Amino acid sequence: MNPILFKFYDQLRKFPNHYILYSNKQKYTIKDIENFSNNIANRIHKVVETYIPFYIKNDSFLLPVILGILKANKIPIPLNTALNLGESQKQISDLNYNIIITDDDNFIDNINLLIIDHFILGQEKLTFNISNYNDITYCIMTSGTTGTPKKILLTGDNLCGILNEYYNIIELSVESKVLMMTPATFDVSLSEILAPVFTGAKLICFGTIASDINKKIRHTLEYIKQYSVTNVFLAPAFANLVFSMGDKNNFKSLSTVSIAGEKFPLSLKKLLKNRLDTNKTKVFNLYGPAETTLFATYYRLSFKENDDIPIGRPFKNVLLLSEKGDNNDIELYIGGIGVSRGYTDKNITENYFKEIDGIIYYKTGDYVYINHNEDFVFKCRKDSQIKLNGVRIELDSIDDKLAEFSLVKEVKTIYHNEKIYSFIVLHNNNDKNQQKIKETIKNTFPKNYAIRVRFINKLPLTTNRKIDINRLKISCNSTLSVMEKSSDIKEIITNILNKSFEALTIRELDSLDLVRFFLEIERKFNIIIPDNSIVSLKNMDNLIDFIICQNDNLDAQNDFKNICYKVDLENLKTIFEIITKFKGISKDTLYIQKNYFEKDYHSVLFFDISLDEKILIRLGKLFDVLSKNFDITKLLIDKHHGNVYFRYVECLDPIIFYSTNILKEHDISKLMFTSNTSPLFFVNISETEGVARFYFSHAIIDKYKLYRLGEIIRSYLYEQKEIKVSSNYIKFIEFIKTQSKQNSHYLQECIPITKHTIPDLHSHGLLFEFEIDNKMNSLDLTILSIYFISKIYFKENKQVNTLTGSLIENIDEFDGFDSINTIGDMHSTIPYFINRCEHLTSFSEKIYHLVNLYAKGISIREMIFENYPNLSKNNSEYKKLWEKMNFSVNYIGEIKNLDSELTALTNDNYSSKYLIIMTKGKNVFIYTPRGIELSNEYHIDNHLIKVSKIQMDNTIKRGEK
């Protein structure tokens, strides 16, 4: 049997005629509750679905309704009576149910209603036997607002474990009288509703006025006095209202006051001290998320507290664990008897509940600290979930509801300075539409939300197309300061009118005085008033707005832009920090990634997409495709213990970051490499600039594949070509490593031995230039360039017979691996050597042989750096040979402007080994930082190669030795 029902039947057996429920001058015995609940159970026990929602305004019906649902072996779930039934029903759109129990006679299409319009008396027995009970005893929603809130599943053991302890703490007994103060959607209401079941205490209900919070508050003092109430539970805001209305005589019957639901303010402590006999009445501050069943900690006030009121120490069989987070804040984890079964959505449950040492803990999202008395003290919540008047509200669900209104284009709701603000962009922003929205909000949301509406033309966006919270807080503050300014300005204007013109309003002034008045306003506020504005500024409100706007000068706007940019960077940093905590599977990288991070090569690559409304719509679908088809969007990179790994995070979707302006490349390169774990990809969108910038760490993609991915994305967005390709970079890495390991015998054959080093003057770089008659592929062009440079060096260094190096080649097709559409850094670094007497043909054949070897997945570099940094003795020797090679050759492609490319190359501080090849039409340019002395020109195989110096100031000295 359900343990709640066991408690009830125990009370029924002991005190069947004991009065336990009072309402509207009526009183009901335990036997009456038994009959009423049996009636309900008989009417619903054959219902197919397990969940039974109830929408009950008359709070005297709550106890029998809940007991009736439990007897039918169903799960009760309360609906929000502050909304109409239709709106409240939408909050459970994610649940399956057949019937709603209600005392509201409003009809709803396609839903069976069990309507209860009076307290059902008369003996009634169950028409069925109570079978094995459902372990889940109650379902409570996390939110008291609209939308689809999370649903928490509480067991009978959860409730019994917590309520037994709570009733012991407040010393509840059969003589106690508990006032039904909290709405059923607030989980703590169960501590009031079930008090008679556990202790035989009397439950004092408000009856038909229970759902009208204003009437309820007005009658609270009357009920406390009339019924000699001994125990009340109040949220701090309600407590302030209730105790402000009376004096000590009104509250002398109270033995305990329980406060929970929000932070306990010191001002309330002072109020309670004045209104209560604190020697007789005990005041408790209780704390606990609904996910851990009503309460987890308690603290009895001494009324000597000067700092934050503690939340105290844990209930019996409740475990507290403090987890240090960012900025040394301590997040409270709760385990033990009260930890619920989580949410109806198991995926969400996994995010909030954590197993530690075999015990399930709930991650509260609340920051706490421990005071000198070793009591826990609540500091703040770390997310946007708030509690207002004891009811937990999810701000996003307010947005969801407002977004349903056809007049609304965009909306974001925030909680600031203990107030809810909704910032709304209308499709057509005018006074008429604004008034419609205000009326709709008034009729849709509970009054106690007191939503403050701000109509604005454009929302400052940050991540995931959400409003930037920090900037909106600035906006809230500025709005408040404008209001304050308005009052001050109005006082100044009124003084000018009274003292200088003996007038009460601007419209009283004649034409001459009007001119003098505005001249005085200009002087007083240091502004200029255009002549064509004077007519409209005869209105006091218009003049005040004009003065405020004029004082928002350009410097202030620029300062605000700078603040916004810094806030954007901080927000992105926070997102990165959150992302880096995602759990994933560790995957090995290629050596190139290890090398980048070892050398702090903090480089990012990007391409831009121009935006319009159609492109913005397709962008959302694009991100889904990227997440499914390209595994590099799900990779993080980890550095630890001197090694570098990828972390594959299956649940990671592309990071989409909205900012007012596109964030700068150098800021992103710093941000992506500030910690040992880094995201490798994100999209920065600025609707102000009309640009979406796809940022990648150079560690995950090379320019060749970046261009390829950019073409795929542009075709999807602009030409509406579906993305059918799929890329798995991790499998490519595994393929290369496996092939290289299985063919390690090639290592000795392919690694060249470098016998001579080439001197470097360091004072300048060199630029080689020649022309080609026919278009060449990148590999042939690289081979030809290496051949010419080698021949020049052989000519100038008679003692050198062999030169060595490595060249970078983008191999598209691999034998045994479908790599055509693989996106990632796939370029191959191929070692080579060239002899003094070698001809171009034989050198070319040798390189192509190596390329064909690499096309089988064999990488000499991966062989050498296997298990890096823990290399074998042999591989350490091969590493020395690799690093000793004369040249590192890379063809970077076609360029537009040689001078700008050279400036970029010299600023990048390439090592002296590099030969950077680039083309512009038929002209081939080779840049090297190595400044040896060479002739102005060379003739090799019927080609003229010109040589120029590149000075340290990036200027080109052509034809100069």
mmCIF file of C-alpha atoms in Angstrom, residues 377-666:
data_model
loop_
_atom_site.group_PDB
_atom_site.id
_atom_site.type_symbol
_atom_site.label_atom_id
_atom_site.label_comp_id
_atom_site.label_asym_id
_atom_site.label_seq_id
_atom_site.Cartn_x
_atom_site.Cartn_y
_atom_site.Cartn_z
ATOM 1 C CA VAL A 377 23.831 29.989 3.905
ATOM 2 C CA PHE A 378 22.088 30.504 0.565
ATOM 3 C CA LYS A 379 23.968 32.908 -1.695
ATOM 4 C CA CYS A 380 22.176 32.959 -5.067
ATOM 5 C CA ARG A 381 20.910 30.834 -7.950
ATOM 6 C CA LYS A 382 23.236 30.304 -10.871
ATOM 7 C CA ASP A 383 20.661 30.166 -13.629
ATOM 8 C CA SER A 384 17.646 32.082 -14.807
ATOM 9 C CA GLN A 385 15.148 29.951 -12.936
ATOM 10 C CA ILE A 386 13.625 32.150 -10.279
ATOM 11 C CA LYS A 387 11.245 31.970 -7.375
ATOM 12 C CA LEU A 388 8.667 34.696 -6.981
ATOM 13 C CA ASN A 389 6.416 34.631 -3.953
ATOM 14 C CA GLY A 390 7.465 31.048 -3.362
ATOM 15 C CA VAL A 391 6.518 29.880 -6.859
ATOM 16 C CA ARG A 392 9.352 28.768 -9.101
ATOM 17 C CA ILE A 393 9.125 30.425 -12.496
ATOM 18 C CA GLU A 394 11.030 29.559 -15.625
ATOM 19 C CA LEU A 395 11.503 32.780 -17.524
ATOM 20 C CA ASP A 396 11.794 30.998 -20.863
ATOM 21 C CA SER A 397 8.244 29.730 -20.516
ATOM 22 C CA ILE A 398 7.014 33.332 -20.264
ATOM 23 C CA ASP A 399 8.847 33.974 -23.530
ATOM 24 C CA ASP A 400 7.200 30.937 -25.090
ATOM 25 C CA LYS A 401 3.767 32.235 -24.231
ATOM 26 C CA LEU A 402 4.434 35.813 -25.357
ATOM 27 C CA ALA A 403 5.873 34.522 -28.620
ATOM 28 C CA GLU A 404 2.484 32.960 -29.393
ATOM 29 C CA PHE A 405 0.937 36.417 -29.754
ATOM 30 C CA SER A 406 0.745 37.355 -33.437
ATOM 31 C CA LEU A 407 1.828 40.957 -32.795
ATOM 32 C CA VAL A 408 5.102 39.869 -31.198
ATOM 33 C CA LYS A 409 8.191 39.497 -33.368
ATOM 34 C CA GLU A 410 10.809 38.826 -30.689
ATOM 35 C CA VAL A 411 10.800 38.661 -26.905
ATOM 36 C CA LYS A 412 13.077 37.978 -23.952
ATOM 37 C CA THR A 413 12.193 37.976 -20.267
ATOM 38 C CA ILE A 414 14.699 38.540 -17.484
ATOM 39 C CA TYR A 415 14.635 38.828 -13.714
ATOM 40 C CA HIS A 416 16.427 41.896 -12.360
ATOM 41 C CA ASN A 417 16.247 43.775 -9.070
ATOM 42 C CA GLU A 418 13.572 41.303 -7.900
ATOM 43 C CA LYS A 419 11.322 42.218 -10.835
ATOM 44 C CA ILE A 420 10.350 40.465 -14.070
ATOM 45 C CA TYR A 421 10.989 42.416 -17.275
ATOM 46 C CA SER A 422 9.766 41.339 -20.709
ATOM 47 C CA PHE A 423 11.487 43.058 -23.625
ATOM 48 C CA ILE A 424 9.267 42.878 -26.684
ATOM 49 C CA VAL A 425 9.813 43.715 -30.347
ATOM 50 C CA LEU A 426 6.525 44.136 -32.204
ATOM 51 C CA HIS A 427 5.993 43.569 -35.896
ATOM 52 C CA ASN A 428 4.267 46.936 -35.985
ATOM 53 C CA ASN A 429 5.273 49.055 -33.017
ATOM 54 C CA ASN A 430 2.564 51.587 -32.251
ATOM 55 C CA ASP A 431 0.541 52.703 -29.245
ATOM 56 C CA LYS A 432 -2.471 50.593 -30.226
ATOM 57 C CA ASN A 433 -0.489 47.359 -30.487
ATOM 58 C CA GLN A 434 1.427 48.076 -27.307
ATOM 59 C CA GLN A 435 -1.827 48.467 -25.427
ATOM 60 C CA LYS A 436 -3.139 45.189 -26.866
ATOM 61 C CA ILE A 437 -0.047 43.342 -25.666
ATOM 62 C CA LYS A 438 -0.292 44.864 -22.197
ATOM 63 C CA GLU A 439 -3.939 43.817 -21.922
ATOM 64 C CA THR A 440 -3.122 40.303 -23.160
ATOM 65 C CA ILE A 441 -0.341 39.921 -20.618
ATOM 66 C CA LYS A 442 -2.638 41.157 -17.881
ATOM 67 C CA ASN A 443 -5.250 38.537 -18.784
ATOM 68 C CA THR A 444 -2.799 35.673 -19.366
ATOM 69 C CA PHE A 445 -0.321 35.705 -16.518
ATOM 70 C CA PRO A 446 -0.907 35.614 -12.756
ATOM 71 C CA LYS A 447 -1.122 39.085 -11.266
ATOM 72 C CA ASN A 448 1.672 38.479 -8.802
ATOM 73 C CA TYR A 449 4.134 38.184 -11.706
ATOM 74 C CA ALA A 450 3.759 41.942 -12.267
ATOM 75 C CA ILE A 451 5.594 41.708 -15.586
ATOM 76 C CA ARG A 452 7.156 45.017 -16.602
ATOM 77 C CA VAL A 453 6.964 45.378 -20.365
ATOM 78 C CA ARG A 454 9.615 47.210 -22.379
ATOM 79 C CA PHE A 455 8.856 47.747 -26.071
ATOM 80 C CA ILE A 456 12.040 48.150 -28.081
ATOM 81 C CA ASN A 457 12.931 48.210 -31.773
ATOM 82 C CA LYS A 458 15.667 45.561 -31.755
ATOM 83 C CA LEU A 459 16.906 43.049 -29.246
ATOM 84 C CA PRO A 460 20.640 42.813 -28.533
ATOM 85 C CA LEU A 461 21.303 39.167 -29.270
ATOM 86 C CA THR A 462 23.893 36.842 -27.866
ATOM 87 C CA THR A 463 23.988 33.042 -27.855
ATOM 88 C CA ASN A 464 21.257 30.901 -29.432
ATOM 89 C CA ARG A 465 19.288 33.980 -30.535
ATOM 90 C CA LYS A 466 18.634 34.953 -26.960
ATOM 91 C CA ILE A 467 18.793 38.409 -25.509
ATOM 92 C CA ASP A 468 22.078 39.286 -23.879
ATOM 93 C CA ILE A 469 21.196 39.234 -20.199
ATOM 94 C CA ASN A 470 23.976 41.585 -19.086
ATOM 95 C CA ARG A 471 23.035 44.141 -21.688
ATOM 96 C CA LEU A 472 19.379 43.923 -20.780
ATOM 97 C CA LYS A 473 20.265 44.500 -17.167
ATOM 98 C CA ILE A 474 22.110 47.615 -18.301
ATOM 99 C CA SER A 475 18.960 48.544 -20.178
ATOM 100 C CA CYS A 476 16.820 47.951 -17.079
ATOM 101 C CA ASN A 477 19.126 50.151 -15.057
ATOM 102 C CA SER A 478 19.153 52.858 -17.692
ATOM 103 C CA THR A 479 15.374 52.723 -17.836
ATOM 104 C CA LEU A 480 15.218 53.231 -14.123
ATOM 105 C CA SER A 481 17.738 56.035 -14.289
ATOM 106 C CA VAL A 482 15.699 57.690 -17.027
ATOM 107 C CA MET A 483 12.679 57.568 -14.750
ATOM 108 C CA GLU A 484 14.725 59.120 -11.996
ATOM 109 C CA LYS A 485 16.073 61.707 -14.418
ATOM 110 C CA SER A 486 12.541 62.435 -15.586
ATOM 111 C CA SER A 487 11.502 63.317 -12.057
ATOM 112 C CA ASP A 488 14.551 65.544 -11.556
ATOM 113 C CA ILE A 489 14.155 67.236 -14.941
ATOM 114 C CA LYS A 490 10.479 67.853 -14.364
ATOM 115 C CA GLU A 491 11.292 69.524 -11.039
ATOM 116 C CA ILE A 492 13.887 71.786 -12.723
ATOM 117 C CA ILE A 493 11.476 72.744 -15.527
ATOM 118 C CA THR A 494 8.695 73.429 -13.035
ATOM 119 C CA ASN A 495 11.014 75.693 -11.007
ATOM 120 C CA ILE A 496 11.965 77.627 -14.162
ATOM 121 C CA LEU A 497 8.298 78.096 -15.047
ATOM 122 C CA ASN A 498 7.348 79.167 -11.531
ATOM 123 C CA LYS A 499 10.245 81.454 -10.701
ATOM 124 C CA SER A 500 11.067 82.992 -14.078
ATOM 125 C CA PHE A 501 7.638 83.124 -15.698
ATOM 126 C CA GLU A 502 5.120 82.677 -12.849
ATOM 127 C CA ALA A 503 3.471 79.886 -14.825
ATOM 128 C CA LEU A 504 2.449 76.327 -14.030
ATOM 129 C CA THR A 505 2.592 74.872 -17.555
ATOM 130 C CA ILE A 506 4.517 75.610 -20.761
ATOM 131 C CA ARG A 507 1.297 76.240 -22.683
ATOM 132 C CA GLU A 508 0.544 79.272 -20.478
ATOM 133 C CA LEU A 509 3.533 81.153 -21.964
ATOM 134 C CA ASP A 510 3.020 83.715 -24.724
ATOM 135 C CA SER A 511 5.223 83.647 -27.834
ATOM 136 C CA LEU A 512 7.950 85.918 -26.400
ATOM 137 C CA ASP A 513 8.107 84.102 -23.074
ATOM 138 C CA LEU A 514 8.110 80.796 -24.923
ATOM 139 C CA VAL A 515 11.310 81.802 -26.768
ATOM 140 C CA ARG A 516 12.904 82.974 -23.505
ATOM 141 C CA PHE A 517 11.830 79.755 -21.792
ATOM 142 C CA PHE A 518 13.464 77.510 -24.386
ATOM 143 C CA LEU A 519 16.627 79.606 -24.323
ATOM 144 C CA GLU A 520 16.740 79.057 -20.563
ATOM 145 C CA ILE A 521 16.192 75.298 -21.088
ATOM 146 C CA GLU A 522 19.058 75.214 -23.621
ATOM 147 C CA ARG A 523 21.354 76.977 -21.189
ATOM 148 C CA LYS A 524 20.323 74.917 -18.203
ATOM 149 C CA PHE A 525 20.703 71.516 -19.894
ATOM 150 C CA ASN A 526 23.444 72.407 -22.382
ATOM 151 C CA ILE A 527 21.391 71.336 -25.406
ATOM 152 C CA ILE A 528 20.200 72.836 -28.694
ATOM 153 C CA ILE A 529 16.474 72.871 -29.495
ATOM 154 C CA PRO A 530 15.639 73.075 -33.247
ATOM 155 C CA ASP A 531 12.972 75.616 -34.161
ATOM 156 C CA ASN A 532 10.830 72.955 -35.819
ATOM 157 C CA SER A 533 10.652 71.031 -32.530
ATOM 158 C CA ILE A 534 9.270 73.821 -30.358
ATOM 159 C CA VAL A 535 5.608 73.077 -31.086
ATOM 160 C CA SER A 536 5.854 69.429 -29.965
ATOM 161 C CA LEU A 537 7.998 70.372 -26.969
ATOM 162 C CA LYS A 538 5.221 72.456 -25.419
ATOM 163 C CA ASN A 539 4.161 69.110 -23.944
ATOM 164 C CA MET A 540 6.019 68.507 -20.654
ATOM 165 C CA ASP A 541 6.582 64.766 -21.269
ATOM 166 C CA ASN A 542 7.882 65.384 -24.791
ATOM 167 C CA LEU A 543 10.312 68.016 -23.514
ATOM 168 C CA ILE A 544 11.635 65.701 -20.777
ATOM 169 C CA ASP A 545 12.180 62.871 -23.311
ATOM 170 C CA PHE A 546 13.940 65.286 -25.674
ATOM 171 C CA ILE A 547 16.318 66.491 -22.953
ATOM 172 C CA ILE A 548 17.193 62.934 -21.941
ATOM 173 C CA CYS A 549 17.836 61.900 -25.546
ATOM 174 C CA GLN A 550 20.020 64.944 -26.203
ATOM 175 C CA ASN A 551 22.192 64.046 -23.252
ATOM 176 C CA ASP A 552 22.882 60.589 -24.710
ATOM 177 C CA ASN A 553 25.846 61.928 -26.693
ATOM 178 C CA LEU A 554 28.063 60.092 -29.144
ATOM 179 C CA ASP A 555 30.758 59.358 -26.580
ATOM 180 C CA ALA A 556 28.242 57.597 -24.407
ATOM 181 C CA GLN A 557 27.067 55.550 -27.396
ATOM 182 C CA ASN A 558 30.633 54.563 -28.203
ATOM 183 C CA ASP A 559 31.253 53.668 -24.579
ATOM 184 C CA PHE A 560 28.141 51.525 -24.658
ATOM 185 C CA LYS A 561 29.321 49.786 -27.838
ATOM 186 C CA ASN A 562 32.658 49.040 -26.201
ATOM 187 C CA ILE A 563 30.877 47.717 -23.121
ATOM 188 C CA CYS A 564 28.681 45.556 -25.350
ATOM 189 C CA TYR A 565 31.711 44.147 -27.157
ATOM 190 C CA LYS A 566 33.413 43.296 -23.874
ATOM 191 C CA VAL A 567 30.208 41.748 -22.572
ATOM 192 C CA ASP A 568 29.966 39.676 -25.769
ATOM 193 C CA LEU A 569 33.493 38.375 -25.244
ATOM 194 C CA GLU A 570 32.772 37.556 -21.616
ATOM 195 C CA ASN A 571 29.564 35.766 -22.577
ATOM 196 C CA LEU A 572 31.365 33.735 -25.227
ATOM 197 C CA LYS A 573 34.079 32.890 -22.709
ATOM 198 C CA THR A 574 31.407 31.680 -20.288
ATOM 199 C CA ILE A 575 29.828 29.540 -22.997
ATOM 200 C CA PHE A 576 33.192 28.017 -23.833
ATOM 201 C CA GLU A 577 33.767 27.267 -20.158
ATOM 202 C CA ILE A 578 30.392 25.537 -19.932
ATOM 203 C CA ILE A 579 30.992 23.562 -23.119
ATOM 204 C CA THR A 580 34.389 22.362 -21.923
ATOM 205 C CA LYS A 581 32.689 20.628 -18.980
ATOM 206 C CA PHE A 582 30.620 18.396 -21.266
ATOM 207 C CA LYS A 583 31.524 14.744 -20.909
ATOM 208 C CA GLY A 584 32.671 12.850 -23.954
ATOM 209 C CA ILE A 585 34.854 10.085 -25.333
ATOM 210 C CA SER A 586 38.601 10.675 -25.568
ATOM 211 C CA LYS A 587 39.987 10.221 -29.095
ATOM 212 C CA ASP A 588 43.563 10.386 -30.298
ATOM 213 C CA THR A 589 44.687 13.193 -32.600
ATOM 214 C CA LEU A 590 47.201 13.299 -35.396
ATOM 215 C CA TYR A 591 50.642 14.651 -34.614
ATOM 216 C CA ILE A 592 49.758 17.938 -36.312
ATOM 217 C CA GLN A 593 47.305 18.806 -33.521
ATOM 218 C CA LYS A 594 49.855 17.906 -30.858
ATOM 219 C CA ASN A 595 52.452 20.042 -32.617
ATOM 220 C CA TYR A 596 50.139 23.058 -32.882
ATOM 221 C CA PHE A 597 49.426 23.060 -29.170
ATOM 222 C CA GLU A 598 52.988 22.300 -28.128
ATOM 223 C CA LYS A 599 54.173 25.335 -30.077
ATOM 224 C CA ASP A 600 51.227 27.519 -28.964
ATOM 225 C CA TYR A 601 50.155 27.980 -32.550
ATOM 226 C CA HIS A 602 46.980 29.890 -31.736
ATOM 227 C CA SER A 603 45.500 30.370 -35.167
ATOM 228 C CA VAL A 604 41.870 30.468 -36.282
ATOM 229 C CA LEU A 605 40.387 30.237 -39.768
ATOM 230 C CA PHE A 606 36.994 31.500 -40.872
ATOM 231 C CA PHE A 607 34.670 32.228 -43.757
ATOM 232 C CA ASP A 608 31.725 34.618 -43.859
ATOM 233 C CA ILE A 609 28.149 34.186 -45.044
ATOM 234 C CA SER A 610 26.079 37.258 -45.919
ATOM 235 C CA LEU A 611 22.660 37.200 -44.283
ATOM 236 C CA ASP A 612 19.143 38.101 -45.254
ATOM 237 C CA GLU A 613 15.828 36.859 -43.858
ATOM 238 C CA LYS A 614 15.726 33.767 -46.113
ATOM 239 C CA ILE A 615 19.291 32.829 -45.237
ATOM 240 C CA LEU A 616 18.556 33.278 -41.511
ATOM 241 C CA ILE A 617 15.685 30.801 -41.788
ATOM 242 C CA ARG A 618 17.862 28.219 -43.566
ATOM 243 C CA LEU A 619 20.687 28.765 -41.073
ATOM 244 C CA GLY A 620 18.701 27.038 -38.342
ATOM 245 C CA LYS A 621 18.263 23.941 -40.500
ATOM 246 C CA LEU A 622 21.911 24.119 -41.563
ATOM 247 C CA PHE A 623 23.120 23.800 -37.981
ATOM 248 C CA ASP A 624 21.096 20.607 -37.565
ATOM 249 C CA VAL A 625 22.682 19.203 -40.729
ATOM 250 C CA LEU A 626 26.190 20.186 -39.609
ATOM 251 C CA SER A 627 25.631 18.470 -36.282
ATOM 252 C CA LYS A 628 24.479 15.238 -37.938
ATOM 253 C CA ASN A 629 26.889 15.124 -40.881
ATOM 254 C CA PHE A 630 30.200 16.599 -39.683
ATOM 255 C CA ASP A 631 31.802 15.157 -36.571
ATOM 256 C CA ILE A 632 34.287 18.045 -36.220
ATOM 257 C CA THR A 633 31.385 20.134 -34.885
ATOM 258 C CA LYS A 634 31.214 17.770 -31.894
ATOM 259 C CA LEU A 635 34.908 17.829 -31.011
ATOM 260 C CA LEU A 636 36.726 19.596 -28.206
ATOM 261 C CA ILE A 637 40.483 19.426 -27.706
ATOM 262 C CA ASP A 638 42.064 18.534 -24.365
ATOM 263 C CA LYS A 639 45.605 19.157 -23.168
ATOM 264 C CA HIS A 640 46.748 17.251 -20.097
ATOM 265 C CA HIS A 641 49.913 15.524 -18.908
ATOM 266 C CA GLY A 642 51.811 16.868 -21.890
ATOM 267 C CA ASN A 643 49.543 15.202 -24.421
ATOM 268 C CA VAL A 644 46.702 16.353 -26.644
ATOM 269 C CA TYR A 645 43.440 14.512 -27.287
ATOM 270 C CA PHE A 646 40.131 15.139 -28.966
ATOM 271 C CA ARG A 647 36.999 14.827 -26.843
ATOM 272 C CA TYR A 648 34.006 13.636 -28.842
ATOM 273 C CA VAL A 649 30.769 14.956 -27.287
ATOM 274 C CA GLU A 650 27.731 13.311 -28.849
ATOM 275 C CA CYS A 651 25.240 15.802 -27.365
ATOM 276 C CA LEU A 652 27.231 18.852 -28.506
ATOM 277 C CA ASP A 653 25.385 20.935 -31.068
ATOM 278 C CA PRO A 654 27.114 23.694 -33.053
ATOM 279 C CA ILE A 655 27.807 26.720 -30.848
ATOM 280 C CA ILE A 656 25.850 29.647 -32.277
ATOM 281 C CA PHE A 657 26.806 32.980 -30.740
ATOM 282 C CA TYR A 658 24.886 36.155 -31.513
ATOM 283 C CA SER A 659 26.621 39.478 -30.932
ATOM 284 C CA THR A 660 25.971 43.060 -31.927
ATOM 285 C CA ASN A 661 29.126 43.089 -34.031
ATOM 286 C CA ILE A 662 31.297 40.281 -35.353
ATOM 287 C CA LEU A 663 34.011 39.457 -32.845
ATOM 288 C CA LYS A 664 37.569 40.082 -34.003
ATOM 289 C CA GLU A 665 39.882 37.322 -35.144
ATOM 290 C CA HIS A 666 42.659 38.093 -32.664
#
